[in-house]
Short mmCIF file of C-alpha atoms in Angstrom, two decimals:
data_model
loop_
_atom_site.label_atom_id
_atom_site.label_comp_id
_atom_site.label_asym_id
_atom_site.label_seq_id
_atom_site.Cartn_x
_atom_site.Cartn_y
_atom_site.Cartn_z
CA PRO A 1 47.38 -57.14 -62.77
CA ALA A 2 46.31 -53.84 -62.63
CA LEU A 3 47.39 -54.03 -58.80
CA SER A 4 50.71 -52.86 -58.72
CA MET A 5 50.98 -52.37 -55.12
CA PRO A 6 49.74 -54.35 -52.24
CA LEU A 7 46.06 -53.54 -51.21
CA GLU A 8 46.99 -53.46 -47.82
CA ASP A 9 48.90 -50.56 -48.33
CA VAL A 10 46.36 -48.72 -49.81
CA ALA A 11 43.01 -49.63 -47.83
CA VAL A 12 43.74 -47.76 -44.75
CA ASN A 13 42.17 -48.48 -41.47
CA GLU A 14 39.23 -45.73 -41.84
CA VAL A 15 38.38 -47.13 -45.26
CA PRO A 16 36.87 -50.64 -44.91
CA HIS A 17 36.28 -50.72 -49.06
CA SER A 18 38.83 -53.18 -50.11
CA ASP A 19 36.63 -55.01 -52.08
CA ALA A 20 35.60 -51.51 -53.56
CA ILE A 21 38.97 -50.25 -54.21
CA ARG A 22 39.19 -53.70 -56.31
CA LEU A 23 36.09 -53.22 -58.58
CA PHE A 24 36.98 -49.72 -59.08
CA VAL A 25 40.42 -50.70 -60.10
CA ASP A 26 38.90 -53.65 -62.42
CA ARG A 27 36.46 -51.08 -64.32
CA ALA A 28 38.82 -48.51 -64.60
CA ALA A 29 41.42 -50.68 -66.54
CA ALA A 30 38.59 -51.52 -68.61
CA ALA A 31 38.08 -47.96 -69.52
CA GLN A 32 41.77 -47.11 -69.60
CA PRO A 33 43.75 -50.24 -70.33
CA HIS A 34 46.97 -48.74 -69.03
CA PHE A 35 45.90 -47.63 -65.51
CA ALA A 36 47.10 -49.40 -62.63
CA LEU A 37 46.75 -48.58 -58.90
CA ASP A 38 49.88 -47.00 -57.71
CA SER A 39 51.14 -44.48 -54.86
CA ASP A 40 50.22 -41.19 -56.87
CA ASN A 41 46.57 -42.39 -57.47
CA ALA A 42 45.69 -44.63 -54.64
CA PRO A 43 44.78 -41.56 -52.06
CA GLN A 44 42.31 -40.45 -54.74
CA ILE A 45 41.14 -44.10 -55.63
CA VAL A 46 40.30 -44.36 -52.03
CA GLU A 47 38.59 -41.29 -50.97
CA ILE A 48 36.34 -41.87 -54.38
CA CYS A 49 35.23 -45.53 -52.90
CA ARG A 50 34.91 -43.54 -49.48
CA ARG A 51 32.59 -40.88 -50.90
CA VAL A 52 30.14 -43.34 -52.57
CA ASP A 53 29.95 -45.62 -49.60
CA GLY A 54 31.49 -48.69 -51.78
CA MET A 55 28.30 -48.69 -53.57
CA PRO A 56 29.00 -51.05 -56.88
CA LEU A 57 27.07 -49.14 -59.38
CA ALA A 58 28.29 -45.81 -58.25
CA ILE A 59 32.03 -47.09 -58.55
CA GLU A 60 31.33 -48.68 -62.01
CA MET A 61 29.99 -44.95 -62.98
CA ALA A 62 33.01 -43.26 -61.26
CA ALA A 63 35.58 -45.44 -63.05
CA ALA A 64 34.09 -45.42 -66.79
CA ARG A 65 35.01 -41.46 -65.92
CA LEU A 66 38.87 -42.28 -66.43
CA ARG A 67 38.40 -42.29 -69.85
CA VAL A 68 38.85 -38.52 -69.69
CA LEU A 69 39.42 -37.53 -66.21
CA SER A 70 41.96 -38.08 -63.83
CA PRO A 71 41.21 -39.76 -60.15
CA THR A 72 41.71 -36.08 -58.73
CA GLU A 73 39.00 -34.77 -60.97
CA ILE A 74 36.59 -37.46 -60.44
CA ALA A 75 36.96 -37.05 -56.65
CA ALA A 76 36.60 -33.49 -56.86
CA SER A 77 33.45 -33.72 -59.11
CA LEU A 78 31.59 -36.08 -56.38
CA GLU A 79 30.49 -32.83 -54.58
CA ASN A 80 27.66 -32.92 -57.57
CA ARG A 81 27.51 -36.68 -57.79
CA PHE A 82 23.57 -37.03 -58.94
CA GLU A 83 24.57 -35.01 -61.84
CA PHE A 84 28.25 -36.64 -62.31
CA LEU A 85 27.55 -40.15 -62.19
CA ARG A 86 25.78 -41.94 -65.03
CA ARG A 87 26.25 -44.78 -67.03
CA LEU A 88 27.96 -44.22 -70.47
CA GLU A 89 26.85 -47.04 -72.38
CA ALA A 90 23.90 -47.50 -74.15
CA ASP A 91 21.08 -49.94 -73.67
CA VAL A 92 20.57 -50.03 -70.01
CA VAL A 93 17.94 -50.43 -67.47
CA PRO A 94 16.59 -46.81 -67.00
CA ARG A 95 16.73 -47.22 -63.26
CA HIS A 96 20.64 -47.66 -63.70
CA GLU A 97 21.25 -45.26 -66.13
CA THR A 98 22.16 -43.05 -63.35
CA LEU A 99 23.08 -42.98 -59.56
CA GLN A 100 19.86 -40.21 -58.96
CA ALA A 101 17.67 -42.86 -60.95
CA ALA A 102 18.83 -45.93 -58.95
CA ILE A 103 18.11 -44.02 -55.72
CA ASP A 104 14.86 -42.82 -56.97
CA TRP A 105 13.88 -46.10 -57.63
CA SER A 106 14.41 -47.50 -54.15
CA TYR A 107 12.97 -44.17 -52.74
CA GLU A 108 9.49 -44.05 -54.68
CA LEU A 109 9.01 -47.77 -53.33
CA LEU A 110 8.64 -46.23 -49.79
CA GLN A 111 5.27 -45.50 -48.05
CA PRO A 112 4.97 -41.52 -48.02
CA HIS A 113 5.32 -41.42 -44.44
CA LEU A 114 8.80 -43.03 -44.72
CA GLN A 115 9.78 -41.07 -47.45
CA ASN A 116 9.43 -37.80 -44.93
CA ALA A 117 11.23 -39.85 -42.43
CA PHE A 118 14.29 -41.16 -44.44
CA ASN A 119 14.49 -37.35 -45.55
CA SER A 120 14.61 -36.09 -42.09
CA LEU A 121 16.78 -38.47 -40.79
CA ALA A 122 19.21 -37.13 -43.36
CA VAL A 123 19.81 -34.28 -41.05
CA PHE A 124 21.92 -36.35 -38.88
CA PRO A 125 25.87 -35.71 -40.11
CA GLY A 126 26.53 -39.13 -38.53
CA ALA A 127 24.79 -42.12 -36.42
CA PHE A 128 21.95 -41.58 -34.51
CA ASP A 129 20.13 -43.76 -32.02
CA LEU A 130 16.27 -44.43 -31.27
CA ASP A 131 16.23 -41.69 -28.71
CA THR A 132 17.85 -39.01 -30.61
CA ALA A 133 15.82 -39.93 -33.86
CA ALA A 134 12.43 -39.53 -31.64
CA GLY A 135 13.66 -36.27 -30.35
CA VAL A 136 14.47 -34.77 -33.82
CA VAL A 137 12.78 -36.31 -36.32
CA PHE A 138 9.59 -38.11 -34.98
CA ARG A 139 8.64 -35.57 -32.00
CA ASN A 140 5.42 -34.41 -34.08
CA ALA A 141 5.43 -37.14 -36.89
CA ASP A 142 2.83 -39.73 -37.87
CA ALA A 143 5.23 -42.59 -37.71
CA GLU A 144 6.37 -44.64 -34.85
CA PRO A 145 9.86 -44.66 -34.34
CA LEU A 146 11.12 -48.14 -33.90
CA GLN A 147 8.71 -49.18 -36.76
CA ALA A 148 9.58 -46.64 -39.08
CA ILE A 149 13.69 -47.41 -38.45
CA THR A 150 12.87 -51.05 -38.92
CA ASP A 151 10.82 -50.20 -42.23
CA LEU A 152 14.06 -48.05 -43.76
CA VAL A 153 16.67 -50.66 -42.50
CA ASP A 154 14.46 -53.26 -44.22
CA ALA A 155 14.55 -51.38 -47.19
CA SER A 156 18.08 -50.70 -47.18
CA MET A 157 17.69 -47.10 -46.97
CA ILE A 158 19.42 -46.77 -43.61
CA GLY A 159 21.77 -49.04 -41.72
CA ARG A 160 22.40 -50.33 -38.45
CA VAL A 161 26.21 -49.51 -37.27
CA GLY A 162 26.48 -51.46 -33.75
CA ASP A 163 25.98 -51.05 -30.36
CA THR A 164 27.35 -48.69 -27.64
CA ASP A 165 26.89 -49.27 -24.28
CA SER A 166 23.94 -51.86 -25.46
CA THR A 167 22.41 -49.13 -27.41
CA SER A 168 21.83 -49.57 -31.27
CA ARG A 169 22.97 -46.81 -33.57
CA PHE A 170 22.07 -46.45 -37.31
CA ARG A 171 23.16 -44.12 -40.13
CA LEU A 172 22.57 -42.82 -43.75
CA LEU A 173 25.23 -43.41 -46.20
CA GLU A 174 26.73 -40.39 -47.20
CA THR A 175 25.14 -40.60 -50.87
CA LEU A 176 22.12 -41.60 -49.41
CA ARG A 177 22.26 -38.37 -46.95
CA ALA A 178 22.94 -36.24 -49.88
CA TYR A 179 19.76 -37.51 -51.71
CA GLY A 180 17.52 -37.13 -48.40
CA THR A 181 18.97 -33.54 -47.93
CA GLU A 182 17.97 -32.67 -51.59
CA ARG A 183 14.70 -33.92 -51.11
CA LEU A 184 14.30 -31.57 -47.91
CA ARG A 185 15.53 -28.56 -50.01
CA GLU A 186 13.00 -29.24 -52.81
CA ARG A 187 10.34 -29.66 -50.18
CA GLY A 188 11.50 -26.50 -48.43
CA ASP A 189 11.96 -28.22 -45.03
CA LEU A 190 15.84 -28.12 -44.88
CA ASP A 191 15.89 -25.43 -42.56
CA THR A 192 13.05 -26.08 -40.36
CA MET A 193 14.67 -29.36 -39.60
CA ARG A 194 18.31 -28.17 -39.21
CA THR A 195 16.70 -25.80 -36.70
CA THR A 196 14.93 -28.58 -35.09
CA HIS A 197 18.31 -30.72 -34.79
CA ALA A 198 20.29 -27.77 -33.55
CA THR A 199 17.77 -26.96 -30.78
CA TYR A 200 17.47 -30.58 -29.57
CA PHE A 201 21.43 -31.24 -29.37
CA LEU A 202 22.10 -27.63 -27.73
CA GLY A 203 19.66 -28.38 -25.49
CA LEU A 204 20.81 -31.92 -24.68
CA VAL A 205 24.36 -30.39 -24.12
CA ALA A 206 22.79 -27.58 -21.80
CA SER A 207 20.92 -30.27 -19.71
CA ALA A 208 24.11 -31.33 -18.29
CA ASP A 209 25.25 -28.12 -16.72
CA ASP A 210 24.31 -29.06 -13.20
CA THR A 211 26.34 -32.11 -13.53
CA ILE A 212 29.80 -30.49 -13.75
CA GLY A 213 32.25 -31.26 -11.22
CA GLU A 214 29.82 -34.36 -10.52
CA PRO A 215 30.78 -37.98 -11.46
CA GLU A 216 27.45 -38.02 -13.65
CA PHE A 217 29.27 -35.57 -16.00
CA ALA A 218 31.78 -38.30 -16.82
CA ARG A 219 28.83 -40.35 -18.78
CA TRP A 220 27.69 -37.14 -20.13
CA MET A 221 31.38 -36.65 -21.81
CA GLU A 222 30.77 -40.32 -23.66
CA ARG A 223 27.50 -39.36 -24.80
CA PHE A 224 29.04 -36.16 -26.33
CA ASP A 225 31.68 -37.96 -27.61
CA ARG A 226 29.08 -39.98 -29.73
CA CYS A 227 27.33 -37.25 -31.01
CA TYR A 228 30.10 -34.55 -31.33
CA ASP A 229 29.45 -34.47 -35.09
CA ASP A 230 25.87 -33.08 -34.36
CA ILE A 231 27.00 -30.91 -31.66
CA GLN A 232 29.28 -29.25 -34.21
CA GLN A 233 26.61 -28.98 -37.01
CA SER A 234 24.26 -27.58 -34.34
CA LEU A 235 26.83 -25.11 -33.23
CA GLY A 236 27.77 -23.91 -36.74
CA TRP A 237 24.00 -23.51 -37.66
CA SER A 238 22.95 -21.57 -34.74
CA LEU A 239 25.70 -19.18 -35.12
CA GLU A 240 24.89 -18.39 -38.70
CA HIS A 241 21.32 -18.64 -38.57
CA ARG A 242 19.64 -18.29 -35.35
CA PRO A 243 19.93 -15.59 -32.36
CA ARG A 244 23.57 -16.08 -31.02
CA VAL A 245 22.05 -17.03 -27.37
CA GLU A 246 20.99 -20.08 -28.82
CA ALA A 247 24.11 -21.40 -29.31
CA LEU A 248 26.07 -20.01 -26.16
CA ARG A 249 23.53 -21.87 -23.78
CA ALA A 250 25.67 -24.70 -24.18
CA ALA A 251 28.90 -22.88 -23.72
CA PRO A 252 29.32 -23.68 -20.26
CA VAL A 253 29.19 -27.17 -20.51
CA LEU A 254 31.36 -27.41 -23.78
CA GLN A 255 33.82 -25.35 -22.04
CA HIS A 256 34.40 -28.14 -19.45
CA TYR A 257 34.28 -30.98 -22.05
CA TRP A 258 36.58 -29.35 -24.13
CA TYR A 259 38.69 -28.57 -20.96
CA ARG A 260 38.75 -32.50 -19.85
CA THR A 261 39.31 -33.53 -23.41
CA GLY A 262 42.27 -31.59 -23.97
CA ASP A 263 40.90 -30.34 -27.17
CA ALA A 264 41.92 -26.93 -27.24
CA ARG A 265 41.56 -26.15 -31.00
CA GLU A 266 37.89 -26.73 -30.66
CA ALA A 267 37.73 -24.48 -27.74
CA MET A 268 39.41 -21.85 -29.77
CA ARG A 269 37.56 -22.62 -32.69
CA TRP A 270 34.05 -22.25 -31.30
CA GLY A 271 34.84 -19.73 -28.51
CA LEU A 272 36.21 -17.04 -31.03
CA ARG A 273 32.68 -17.57 -33.30
CA MET A 274 30.75 -17.61 -29.87
CA VAL A 275 32.11 -14.10 -28.55
CA ALA A 276 31.46 -12.08 -32.35
CA ASP A 277 28.81 -9.30 -31.88
CA GLY A 278 25.31 -10.04 -32.30
CA GLY A 279 22.29 -9.98 -30.15
CA ALA A 280 22.04 -9.65 -26.35
CA VAL A 281 23.40 -12.90 -24.34
CA PRO A 282 23.61 -13.25 -20.65
CA ASN A 283 26.91 -12.74 -18.80
CA ARG A 284 27.43 -15.98 -17.56
CA LEU A 285 27.49 -17.36 -21.27
CA VAL A 286 29.73 -15.17 -22.99
CA ALA A 287 31.95 -15.74 -20.03
CA ALA A 288 31.98 -19.13 -20.73
CA ALA A 289 33.06 -18.81 -24.23
CA HIS A 290 35.90 -16.34 -22.99
CA ALA A 291 37.11 -18.95 -20.92
CA ALA A 292 37.22 -21.60 -23.52
CA ILE A 293 39.22 -19.17 -25.64
CA SER A 294 41.70 -18.49 -22.94
CA PHE A 295 42.26 -22.43 -22.10
CA GLY A 296 42.77 -22.99 -25.86
CA ALA A 297 45.43 -20.41 -26.50
CA THR A 298 47.14 -21.63 -23.35
CA ILE A 299 47.48 -25.06 -24.74
CA LEU A 300 48.13 -23.97 -27.93
CA GLY A 301 50.82 -21.56 -26.94
CA GLY A 302 51.38 -18.52 -29.50
CA ASP A 303 50.91 -14.95 -28.02
CA PRO A 304 49.94 -15.34 -24.33
CA SER A 305 48.36 -11.77 -24.49
CA ILE A 306 45.31 -13.76 -25.88
CA ALA A 307 44.96 -16.32 -23.06
CA ILE A 308 45.42 -13.30 -20.90
CA GLU A 309 42.90 -11.20 -22.38
CA HIS A 310 40.08 -13.59 -22.52
CA ALA A 311 40.88 -15.22 -19.22
CA ASP A 312 40.45 -11.37 -17.48
CA ARG A 313 37.17 -10.89 -19.50
CA ALA A 314 35.56 -14.50 -18.43
CA ILE A 315 36.31 -13.17 -14.58
CA GLU A 316 34.98 -9.52 -15.11
CA LEU A 317 31.75 -11.03 -16.51
CA HIS A 318 31.42 -13.44 -13.70
CA GLN A 319 32.10 -10.90 -10.43
CA ASN A 320 28.54 -10.39 -9.74
CA SER A 321 27.18 -13.86 -10.56
CA PRO A 322 26.04 -15.76 -7.67
CA ASN A 323 27.45 -19.15 -9.25
CA HIS A 324 30.81 -19.50 -7.70
CA ARG A 325 31.98 -22.56 -9.95
CA ASP A 326 31.73 -20.42 -12.88
CA LEU A 327 34.22 -17.78 -11.18
CA VAL A 328 36.29 -20.35 -9.80
CA THR A 329 36.88 -22.05 -13.28
CA ALA A 330 37.53 -18.59 -14.71
CA LEU A 331 40.31 -18.05 -12.27
CA PHE A 332 41.92 -21.20 -12.67
CA GLY A 333 42.17 -20.15 -16.24
CA ARG A 334 43.77 -17.14 -15.46
CA ALA A 335 46.04 -18.43 -13.23
CA ASN A 336 46.91 -21.02 -15.86
CA ALA A 337 47.58 -17.93 -18.72
CA ALA A 338 49.80 -16.26 -15.74
CA LEU A 339 52.08 -19.15 -16.00
CA LEU A 340 53.00 -18.75 -19.59
CA VAL A 341 54.65 -15.70 -18.79
CA GLY A 342 56.07 -16.78 -15.25
CA ASP A 343 53.48 -14.04 -13.25
CA PHE A 344 53.50 -15.80 -10.16
CA ASP A 345 52.05 -12.85 -8.52
CA THR A 346 49.04 -13.40 -10.43
CA ILE A 347 48.94 -17.09 -9.82
CA ARG A 348 49.09 -16.40 -6.51
CA THR A 349 46.38 -13.87 -6.38
CA ALA A 350 43.97 -15.91 -8.61
CA SER A 351 44.34 -19.18 -6.62
CA ARG A 352 43.56 -17.12 -3.50
CA THR A 353 40.88 -15.57 -4.52
CA ALA A 354 39.38 -19.04 -5.91
CA LEU A 355 39.97 -20.85 -2.68
CA ASP A 356 38.06 -17.87 -0.59
#
């Protein structure tokens, strides 16, 4: 009776929790008799169900808060989900009293080496495969990756999310990732794991440098598509906490990745952060960041001088470089920037220099 609109109109494709939405509506009606799902509150309820990964216990706890809070306020409060989500009734089983207690109970059943593995896997912002788990989490661990992942899947602490090119991938629910992250923070291991994660993925990106312009680069791009959440986290962490050169070593490859995917916004966003002052960085790496900015500015439009300025800077930094591919790329970017303002003389000059 509380469903005043078709659920198909509410449960958009990215939120496959229609059963969770029904449970929320059912429990919400019990907490607030006149509650009904409608076009005004539907987005917030969908967001609540997504944020708690459709977990029934968490949904019941969230819905009970409708006695005093709106769906919008509940969704905002999930930033501190372990403090916010608790049973309001008396006489409940202790491990069901709070979401924190429910996960604590499952976590304490794990052997210590599996607890450590679970905590460390929380460093992945999205799905991961066995190879990346081995490279980031189990590199110096006493646990064998396949067996540890198997044990954690059996314990329902991580889940398998399907195959990509015959490769199995796994993920932690958002709630469990937040729990594992907090355990890392409590143990003083969070910064170390973030650095290990960033070092691995930025190194992975940089290793594709020799394949730019070759058919093999297409396969690298497919791999980057699958782990782009990891790449973004790695760039952000490194630029904020590590010497700038660590992030910029990935710039030459990412410049071509963004160009080939047409992602001008990402090129602009990360390029601008990469060229900010801070520490000595080889010219080639800084030039790649300038070229990414020029590409982004060319595609996004706006002030053409931005595209021209950064293309010129990339060419200048490459002038004494033995890597002709980088210089040709920068000249190509400068010709594109010149096209924005109808500067055909520069287009001819840049193109002829590139051909030479």
